[in-house]
Coordinates of C-alpha atoms and ligand atoms in Angstrom, one line a residue:
X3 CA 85.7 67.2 82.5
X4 CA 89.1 67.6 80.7
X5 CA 87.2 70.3 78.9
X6 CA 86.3 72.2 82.0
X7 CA 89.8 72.1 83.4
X8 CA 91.3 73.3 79.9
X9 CA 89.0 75.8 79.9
X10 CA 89.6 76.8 83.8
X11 CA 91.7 79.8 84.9
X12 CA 95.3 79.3 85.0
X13 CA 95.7 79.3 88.7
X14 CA 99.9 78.8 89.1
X15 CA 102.3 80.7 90.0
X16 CA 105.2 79.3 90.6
X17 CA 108.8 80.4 91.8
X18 CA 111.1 79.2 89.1
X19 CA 114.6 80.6 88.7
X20 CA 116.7 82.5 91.7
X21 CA 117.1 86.4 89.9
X22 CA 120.0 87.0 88.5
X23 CA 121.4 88.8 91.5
X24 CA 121.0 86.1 93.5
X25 CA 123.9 84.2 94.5
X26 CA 123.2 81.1 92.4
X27 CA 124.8 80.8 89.0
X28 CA 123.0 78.1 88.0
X29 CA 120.7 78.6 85.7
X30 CA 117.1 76.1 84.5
X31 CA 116.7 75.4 81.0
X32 CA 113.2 75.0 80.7
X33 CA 112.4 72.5 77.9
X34 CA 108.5 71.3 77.0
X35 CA 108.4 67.9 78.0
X36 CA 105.3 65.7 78.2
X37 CA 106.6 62.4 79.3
X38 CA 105.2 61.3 82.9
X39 CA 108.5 60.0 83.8
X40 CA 110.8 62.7 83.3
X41 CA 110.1 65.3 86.0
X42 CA 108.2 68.4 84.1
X43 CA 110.4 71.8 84.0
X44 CA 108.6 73.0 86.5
X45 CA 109.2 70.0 88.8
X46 CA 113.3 70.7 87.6
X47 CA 113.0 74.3 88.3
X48 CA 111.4 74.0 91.9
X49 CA 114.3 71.2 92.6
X50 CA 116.7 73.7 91.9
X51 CA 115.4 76.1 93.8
X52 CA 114.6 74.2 97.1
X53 CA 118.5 73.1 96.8
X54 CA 119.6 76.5 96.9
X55 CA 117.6 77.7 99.8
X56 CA 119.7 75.1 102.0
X57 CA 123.1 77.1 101.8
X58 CA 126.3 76.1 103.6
X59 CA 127.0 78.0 107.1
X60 CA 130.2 79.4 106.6
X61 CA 130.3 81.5 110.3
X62 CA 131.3 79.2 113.1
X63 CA 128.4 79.9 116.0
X64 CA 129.0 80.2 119.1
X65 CA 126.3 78.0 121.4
X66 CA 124.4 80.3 122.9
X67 CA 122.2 79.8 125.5
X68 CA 119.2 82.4 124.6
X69 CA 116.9 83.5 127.2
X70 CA 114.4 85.8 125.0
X71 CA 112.4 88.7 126.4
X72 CA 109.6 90.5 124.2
X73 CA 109.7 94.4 125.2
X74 CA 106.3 95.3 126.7
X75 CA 104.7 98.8 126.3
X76 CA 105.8 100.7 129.1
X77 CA 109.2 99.2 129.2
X78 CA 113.1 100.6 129.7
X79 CA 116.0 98.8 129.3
X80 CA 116.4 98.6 133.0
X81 CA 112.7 96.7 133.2
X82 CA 113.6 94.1 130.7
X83 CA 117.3 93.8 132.4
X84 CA 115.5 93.3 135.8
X85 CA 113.3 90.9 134.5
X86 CA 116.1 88.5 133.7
X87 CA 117.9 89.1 136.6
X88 CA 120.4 91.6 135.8
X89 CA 120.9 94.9 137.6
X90 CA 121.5 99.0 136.5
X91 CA 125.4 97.9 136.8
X92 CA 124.4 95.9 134.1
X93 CA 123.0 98.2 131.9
X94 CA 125.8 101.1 132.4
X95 CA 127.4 98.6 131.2
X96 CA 126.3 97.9 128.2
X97 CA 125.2 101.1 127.5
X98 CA 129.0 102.0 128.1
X99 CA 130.1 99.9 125.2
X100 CA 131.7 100.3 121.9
X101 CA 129.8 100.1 118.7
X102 CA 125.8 101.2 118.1
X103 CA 124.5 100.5 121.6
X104 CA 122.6 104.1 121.3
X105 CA 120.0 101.5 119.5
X106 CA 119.0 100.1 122.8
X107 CA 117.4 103.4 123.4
X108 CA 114.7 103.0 120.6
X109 CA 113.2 99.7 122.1
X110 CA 109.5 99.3 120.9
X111 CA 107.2 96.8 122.4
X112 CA 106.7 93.6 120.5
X113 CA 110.4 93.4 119.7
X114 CA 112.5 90.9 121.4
X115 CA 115.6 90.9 123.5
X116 CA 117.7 87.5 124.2
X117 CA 120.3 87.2 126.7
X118 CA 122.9 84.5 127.2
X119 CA 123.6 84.8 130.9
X120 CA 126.3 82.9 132.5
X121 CA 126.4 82.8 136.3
X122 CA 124.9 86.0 137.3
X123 CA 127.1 87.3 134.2
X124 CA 125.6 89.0 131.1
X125 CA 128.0 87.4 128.0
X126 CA 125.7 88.0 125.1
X127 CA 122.8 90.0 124.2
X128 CA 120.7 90.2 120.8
X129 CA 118.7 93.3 120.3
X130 CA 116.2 91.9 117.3
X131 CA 114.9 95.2 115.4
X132 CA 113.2 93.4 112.4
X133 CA 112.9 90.1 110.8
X134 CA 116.4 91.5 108.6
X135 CA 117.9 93.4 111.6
X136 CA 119.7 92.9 115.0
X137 CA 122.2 94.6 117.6
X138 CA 124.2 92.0 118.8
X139 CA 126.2 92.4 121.9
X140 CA 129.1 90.3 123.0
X141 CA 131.2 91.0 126.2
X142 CA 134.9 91.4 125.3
X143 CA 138.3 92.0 127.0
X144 CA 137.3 95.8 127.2
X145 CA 133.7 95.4 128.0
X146 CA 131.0 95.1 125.5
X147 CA 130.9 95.8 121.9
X148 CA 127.8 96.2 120.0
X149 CA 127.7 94.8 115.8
X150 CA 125.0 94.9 113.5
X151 CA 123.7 92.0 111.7
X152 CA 121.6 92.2 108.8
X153 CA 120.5 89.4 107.2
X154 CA 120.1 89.9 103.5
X155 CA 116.7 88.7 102.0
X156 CA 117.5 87.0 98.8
X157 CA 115.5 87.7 95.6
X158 CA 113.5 85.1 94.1
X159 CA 112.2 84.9 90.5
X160 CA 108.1 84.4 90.3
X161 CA 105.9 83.7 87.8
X162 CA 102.5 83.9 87.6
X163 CA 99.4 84.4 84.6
X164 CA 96.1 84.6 84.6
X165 CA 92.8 85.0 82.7
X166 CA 89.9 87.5 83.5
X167 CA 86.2 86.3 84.0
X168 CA 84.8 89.6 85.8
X169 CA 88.1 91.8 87.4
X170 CA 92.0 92.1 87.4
X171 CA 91.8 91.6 91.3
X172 CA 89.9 88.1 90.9
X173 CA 92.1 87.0 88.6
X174 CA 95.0 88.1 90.0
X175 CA 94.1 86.7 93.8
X176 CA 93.9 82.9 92.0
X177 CA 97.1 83.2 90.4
X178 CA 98.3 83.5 93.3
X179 CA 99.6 87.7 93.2
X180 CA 99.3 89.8 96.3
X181 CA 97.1 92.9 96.2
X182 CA 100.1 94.8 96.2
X183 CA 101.7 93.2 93.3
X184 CA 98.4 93.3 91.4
X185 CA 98.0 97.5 92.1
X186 CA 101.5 97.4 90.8
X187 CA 100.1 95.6 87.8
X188 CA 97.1 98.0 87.1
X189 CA 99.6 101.1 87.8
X190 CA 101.4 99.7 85.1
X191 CA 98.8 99.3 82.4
X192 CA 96.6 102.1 83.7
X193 CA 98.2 104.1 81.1
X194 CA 96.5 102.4 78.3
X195 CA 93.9 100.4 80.2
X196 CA 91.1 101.6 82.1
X197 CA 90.4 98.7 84.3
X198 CA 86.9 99.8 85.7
X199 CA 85.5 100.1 81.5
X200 CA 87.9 98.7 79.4
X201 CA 88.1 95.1 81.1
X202 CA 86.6 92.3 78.9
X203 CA 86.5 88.6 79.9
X204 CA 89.2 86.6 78.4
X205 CA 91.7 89.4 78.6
X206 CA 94.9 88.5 80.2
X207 CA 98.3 88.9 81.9
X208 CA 101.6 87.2 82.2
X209 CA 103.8 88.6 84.8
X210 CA 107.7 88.0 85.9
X211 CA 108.3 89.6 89.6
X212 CA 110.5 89.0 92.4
X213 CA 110.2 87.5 95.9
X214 CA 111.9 88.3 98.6
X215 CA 113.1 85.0 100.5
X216 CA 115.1 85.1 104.0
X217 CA 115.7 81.8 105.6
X218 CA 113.9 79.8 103.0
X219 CA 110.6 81.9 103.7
X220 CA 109.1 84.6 101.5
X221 CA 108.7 87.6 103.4
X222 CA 107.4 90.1 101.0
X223 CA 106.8 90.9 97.7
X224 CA 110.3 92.5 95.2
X225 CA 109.8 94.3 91.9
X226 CA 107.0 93.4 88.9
X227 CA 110.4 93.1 86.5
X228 CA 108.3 92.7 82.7
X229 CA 104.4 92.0 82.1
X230 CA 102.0 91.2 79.5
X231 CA 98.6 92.5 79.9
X232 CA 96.0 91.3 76.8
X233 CA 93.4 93.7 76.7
X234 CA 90.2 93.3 73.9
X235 CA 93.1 91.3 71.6
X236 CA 95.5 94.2 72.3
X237 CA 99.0 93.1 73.8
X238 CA 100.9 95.3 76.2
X239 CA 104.3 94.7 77.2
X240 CA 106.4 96.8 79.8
X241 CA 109.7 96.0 81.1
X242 CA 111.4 97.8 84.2
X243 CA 114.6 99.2 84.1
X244 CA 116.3 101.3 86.5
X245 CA 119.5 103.5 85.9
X246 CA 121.3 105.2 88.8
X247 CA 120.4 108.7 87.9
X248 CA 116.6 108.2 86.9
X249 CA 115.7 105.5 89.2
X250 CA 113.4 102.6 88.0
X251 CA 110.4 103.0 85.2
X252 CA 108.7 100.5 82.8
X253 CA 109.1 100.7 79.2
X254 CA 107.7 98.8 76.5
X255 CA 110.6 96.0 74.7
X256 CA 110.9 99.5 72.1
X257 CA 112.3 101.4 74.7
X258 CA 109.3 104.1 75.1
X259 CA 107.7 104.9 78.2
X260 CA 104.8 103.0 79.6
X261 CA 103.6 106.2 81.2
X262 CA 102.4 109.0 79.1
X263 CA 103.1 112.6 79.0
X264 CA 99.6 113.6 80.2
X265 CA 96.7 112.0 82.5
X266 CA 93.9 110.7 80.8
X267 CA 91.6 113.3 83.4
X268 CA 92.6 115.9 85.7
X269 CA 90.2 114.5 88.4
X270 CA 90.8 110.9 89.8
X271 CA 87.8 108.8 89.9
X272 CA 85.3 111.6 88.5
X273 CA 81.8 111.1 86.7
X274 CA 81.8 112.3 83.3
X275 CA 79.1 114.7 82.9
X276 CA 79.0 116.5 79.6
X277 CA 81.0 115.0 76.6
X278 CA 83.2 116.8 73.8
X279 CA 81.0 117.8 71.3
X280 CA 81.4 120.4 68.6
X281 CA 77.4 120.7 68.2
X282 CA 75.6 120.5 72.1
X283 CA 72.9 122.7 73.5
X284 CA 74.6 125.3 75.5
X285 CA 72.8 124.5 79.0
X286 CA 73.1 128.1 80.6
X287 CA 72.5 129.6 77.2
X288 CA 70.0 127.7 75.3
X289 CA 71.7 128.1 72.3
X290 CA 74.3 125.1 69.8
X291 CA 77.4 126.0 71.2
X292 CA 80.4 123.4 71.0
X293 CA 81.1 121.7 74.2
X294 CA 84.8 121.7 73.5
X295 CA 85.8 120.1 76.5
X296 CA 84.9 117.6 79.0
X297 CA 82.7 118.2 82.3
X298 CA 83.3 115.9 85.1
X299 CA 81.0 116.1 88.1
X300 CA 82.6 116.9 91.4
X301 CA 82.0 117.9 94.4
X302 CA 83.1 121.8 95.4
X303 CA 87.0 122.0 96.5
X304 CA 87.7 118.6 94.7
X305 CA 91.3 118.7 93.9
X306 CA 92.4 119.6 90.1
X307 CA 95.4 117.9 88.6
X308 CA 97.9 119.3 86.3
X309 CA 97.6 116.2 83.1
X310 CA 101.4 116.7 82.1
X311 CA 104.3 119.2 83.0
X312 CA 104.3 122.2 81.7
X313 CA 104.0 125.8 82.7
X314 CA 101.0 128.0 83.4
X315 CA 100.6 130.4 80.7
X316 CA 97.0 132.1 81.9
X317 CA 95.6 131.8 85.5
X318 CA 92.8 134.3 86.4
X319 CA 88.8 135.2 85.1
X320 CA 88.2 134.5 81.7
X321 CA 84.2 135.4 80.5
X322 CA 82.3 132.1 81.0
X323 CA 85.1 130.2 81.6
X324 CA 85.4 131.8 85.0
X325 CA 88.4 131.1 87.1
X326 CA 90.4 129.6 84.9
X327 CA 93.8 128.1 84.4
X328 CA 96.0 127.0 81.0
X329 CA 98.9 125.3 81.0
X330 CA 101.2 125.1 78.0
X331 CA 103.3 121.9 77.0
X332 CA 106.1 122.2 75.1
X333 CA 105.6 123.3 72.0
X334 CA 102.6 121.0 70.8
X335 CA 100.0 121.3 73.9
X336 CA 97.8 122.8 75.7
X337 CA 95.4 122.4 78.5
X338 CA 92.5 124.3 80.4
X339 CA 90.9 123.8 83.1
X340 CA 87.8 126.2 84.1
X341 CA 85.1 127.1 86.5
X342 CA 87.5 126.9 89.4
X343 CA 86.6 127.2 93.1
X344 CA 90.3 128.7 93.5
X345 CA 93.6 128.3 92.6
X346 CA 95.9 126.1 94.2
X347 CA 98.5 127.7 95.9
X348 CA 101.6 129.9 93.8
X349 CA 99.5 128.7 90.4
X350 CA 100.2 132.1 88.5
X351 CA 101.4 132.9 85.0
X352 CA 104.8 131.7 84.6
X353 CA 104.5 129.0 87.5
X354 CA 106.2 125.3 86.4
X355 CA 104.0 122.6 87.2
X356 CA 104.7 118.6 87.1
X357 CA 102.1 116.4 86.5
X358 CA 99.7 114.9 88.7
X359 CA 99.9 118.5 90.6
X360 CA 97.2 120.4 92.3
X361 CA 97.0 123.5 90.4
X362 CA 93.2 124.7 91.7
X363 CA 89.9 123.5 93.2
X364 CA 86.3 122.5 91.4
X365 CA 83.9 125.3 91.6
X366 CA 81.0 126.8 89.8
X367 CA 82.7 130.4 88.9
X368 CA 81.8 131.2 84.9
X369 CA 78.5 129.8 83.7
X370 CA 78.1 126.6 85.2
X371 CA 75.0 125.4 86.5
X372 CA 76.8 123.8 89.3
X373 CA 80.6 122.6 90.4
X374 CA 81.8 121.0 87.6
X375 CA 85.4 120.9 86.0
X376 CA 85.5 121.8 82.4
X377 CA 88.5 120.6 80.7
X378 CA 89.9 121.4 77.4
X379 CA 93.1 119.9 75.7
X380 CA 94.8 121.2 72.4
X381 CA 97.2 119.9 70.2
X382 CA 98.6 122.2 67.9
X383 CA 96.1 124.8 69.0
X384 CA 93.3 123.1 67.5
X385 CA 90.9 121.9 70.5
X386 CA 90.6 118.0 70.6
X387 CA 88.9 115.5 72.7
X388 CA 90.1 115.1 75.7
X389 CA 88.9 111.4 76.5
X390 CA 89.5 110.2 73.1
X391 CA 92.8 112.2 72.1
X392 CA 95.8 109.7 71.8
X393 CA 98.4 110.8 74.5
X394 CA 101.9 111.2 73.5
X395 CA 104.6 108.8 75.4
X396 CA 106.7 110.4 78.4
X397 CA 110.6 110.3 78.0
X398 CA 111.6 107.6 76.3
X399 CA 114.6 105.6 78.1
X400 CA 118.2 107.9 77.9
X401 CA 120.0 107.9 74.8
X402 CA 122.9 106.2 77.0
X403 CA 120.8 103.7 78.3
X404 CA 119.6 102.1 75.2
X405 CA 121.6 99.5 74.1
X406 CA 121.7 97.9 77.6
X407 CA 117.9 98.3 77.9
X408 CA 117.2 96.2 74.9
X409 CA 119.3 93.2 75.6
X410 CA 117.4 93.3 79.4
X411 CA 114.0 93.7 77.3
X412 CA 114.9 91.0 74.7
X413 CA 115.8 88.7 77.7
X414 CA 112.6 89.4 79.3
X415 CA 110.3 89.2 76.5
X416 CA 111.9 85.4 76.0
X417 CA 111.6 84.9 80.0
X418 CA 107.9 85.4 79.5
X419 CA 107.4 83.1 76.5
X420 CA 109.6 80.3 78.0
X421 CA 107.0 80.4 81.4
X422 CA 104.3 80.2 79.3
X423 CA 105.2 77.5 77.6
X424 CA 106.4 76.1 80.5
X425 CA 102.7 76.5 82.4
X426 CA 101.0 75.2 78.9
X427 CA 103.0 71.7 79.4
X428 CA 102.7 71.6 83.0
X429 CA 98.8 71.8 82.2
X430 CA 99.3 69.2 79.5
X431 CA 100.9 66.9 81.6
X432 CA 98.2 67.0 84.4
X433 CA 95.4 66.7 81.8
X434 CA 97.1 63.5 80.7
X435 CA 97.4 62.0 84.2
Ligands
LIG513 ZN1 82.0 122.1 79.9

């Protein structure tokens, strides 16, 4: 039995310490403990945590003495104002107020209006847009004036790990990760991990993200802020950071980019059909020709992806090749893409393209014996595999941006190992119970 639970799926995740732009400035030591009587770090850590969710009131309130109204499809301010008892006086004036009251123009059904009505008076009136935002409305000395109050959702610091039997998304949903989070996860790692073919049980992931709490309640999923995917006994790290000027990314703890400067495949989701190989039967010509590309299968007018930035240096017919574009990447690479259907629009020589962008559409033009993409990659100008080619990193983090980035990583890198061991004991301590 003890075996079998060992042995079982980490299935925690847990909400540990408030992020370090929280509020909070406490901060949980997390030490391995495996006494029953001592509460376990986790047990500390959750303490902490509910403590800070109950946070002093520091506004005085005002008793109010809400009537609420949900807006109903169909409805004008007028409709909801009658409901309650209130008149088109009423709503001149309010709509005759200082502040944002132009808001009470973009009522939606399903969101809710409250009134505190005093005698046959309108005093207050809450306009609540989302779960974060409200108009509030508060008769004055010179008629109403309209505020906005947004309630700031606080972010919380989550853990969770897990350990493949059959997919990332199985694993994932028992510890505890949202689909979101876990396509987050896979976008990650999909660099260096196909997780349709390369997925073997046992691999695994560790992964610090953030929740986002208002009122003591999680109301959606933050950032993925540094994981650990295992893959075949191969451990991948990545770490966000975000800068002002280049906006957020994931690195590995080195500082190079988890993405890479090319896709793996200029089709999304397509069938190999033909492989790289140097020595292969020509199949229109019946003769050893080398296949030096790739073929995937497609359909006609399948969209064709640039792999990396770069420029087109040849779009047009080219002998068997048919329509055909190249791109040229920097100094070191080089890319083809044949048998085109058409270009995609303004691809011409000279064009700049960004990767991931349609530059043309699968066909059958050349000598193909039906819509296929043939794609060809070069480095150096000799013509390598595509699918088996290792792919250079993208932009490594700024020069300027360094120094910070690897104090955060170092930080992160320790977060994960402290969680760990933090999970490890709290399994202990259950197996000993
Ligand atoms: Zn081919």
């Amino acid at each position: 039995m003890a075996v079998a639970v060992c042995s079982a799926v980490m299935i925690l995740a847990l909400t540990l310490l408030p992020s370090p732009d929280a509020t909070a400035t406490k901060t949980v030591r997390l030490k391995p403990t495996s006494a029953n009587v001592e509460p376990t770090p986790i047990e500390q850590a959750q303490e902490l945590v509910d403590e800070q969710l109950v946070e002093p009131q520091m506004e005085t309130v005002i008793a109010r003495n809400w009537q609420d109204q949900k807006v109903r499809s169909g409805d004008t301010l007028s409709h909801i104002f009658k409901r309650v008892g209130l008149g088109s006086r009423d709503v001149y004036e309010v709509m005759a107020g200082q502040g944002d009251v132009e808001l009470l123009k973009k009522i939606h059904p399903g969101q809710t209006m409250r009134f505190d009505i005093e005698g046959q008076k309108l005093v207050a009136l809450e306009y609540v847009m989302s779960r974060t935002d409200s108009l509030m409305i508060e008769q004055s000395e010179n008629g109403y004036v309209a505020e906005m109050q947004i309630k700031e959702m606080v972010p919380f610091t989550s853990y969770a790990e897990g350990t493949i039997d059959s997919s990332l998304f199985l694993a994932a949903q028992k510890a505890g990760l949202s689909e979101g989070l876990t396509m987050e996860l896979a976008n990650i790692f999909g660099w260096d991990v196909d997780f349709v073919l390369d997925i073997r049980e046992g691999d695994s992931f560790r992964v610090i993200y953030q929740e986002m709490h208002l009122d003591g309640e999680k109301v959606k999923d933050g950032e993925i802020l540094a994981a650990q995917f295992t893959n075949q006994g191969n451990t991948f790290t990545a770490i966000r950071y975000e800068t002002s000027d280049r906006g957020a990314s994931y690195f590995t703890p080195q500082g190079e980019s988890m993405r890479k400067a090319f896709l793996r495949s200029p089709i999304s989701f397509a069938r190999i059909s033909s492989h790289f190989n140097l020595r292969r039967k020509h199949p229109v010509l019946h003769t050893i020709r080398a296949h030096k590309g790739t073929d995937y299968a497609a359909s006609r007018g399948t969209p064709i992806k640039a792999t990396g930035d770069g420029k087109v240096i040849f779009a047009g017919v080219k002998g068997g090749y048919g329509k055909v574009v190249i791109l040229q990447h920097g100094q070191k690479y080089r890319s083809l893409y044949a048998h085109m259907n058409n270009y995609a629009r303004g691809i011409r020589s000279g064009t700049r393209v960004k990767q991931g962008q349609t530059i043309g559409y699968v066909g059958s033009t050349g000598l193909a014996t039906g819509p296929h993409l043939h794609y060809e990659f070069y480095v150096n100008g000799a013509v390598r595999n595509p699918v088996t080619v290792k792919l250079p990193h993208a932009e490594p983090i700024a020069k300027q941006d360094k120094e910070a980035f690897l104090t955060v990583a170092q930080q992160m890198v320790g977060q994960l190992s402290t969680y760990a061991a933090a999970m490890e004991s709290e399994k202990v301590a259950n197996l000993d119970q």
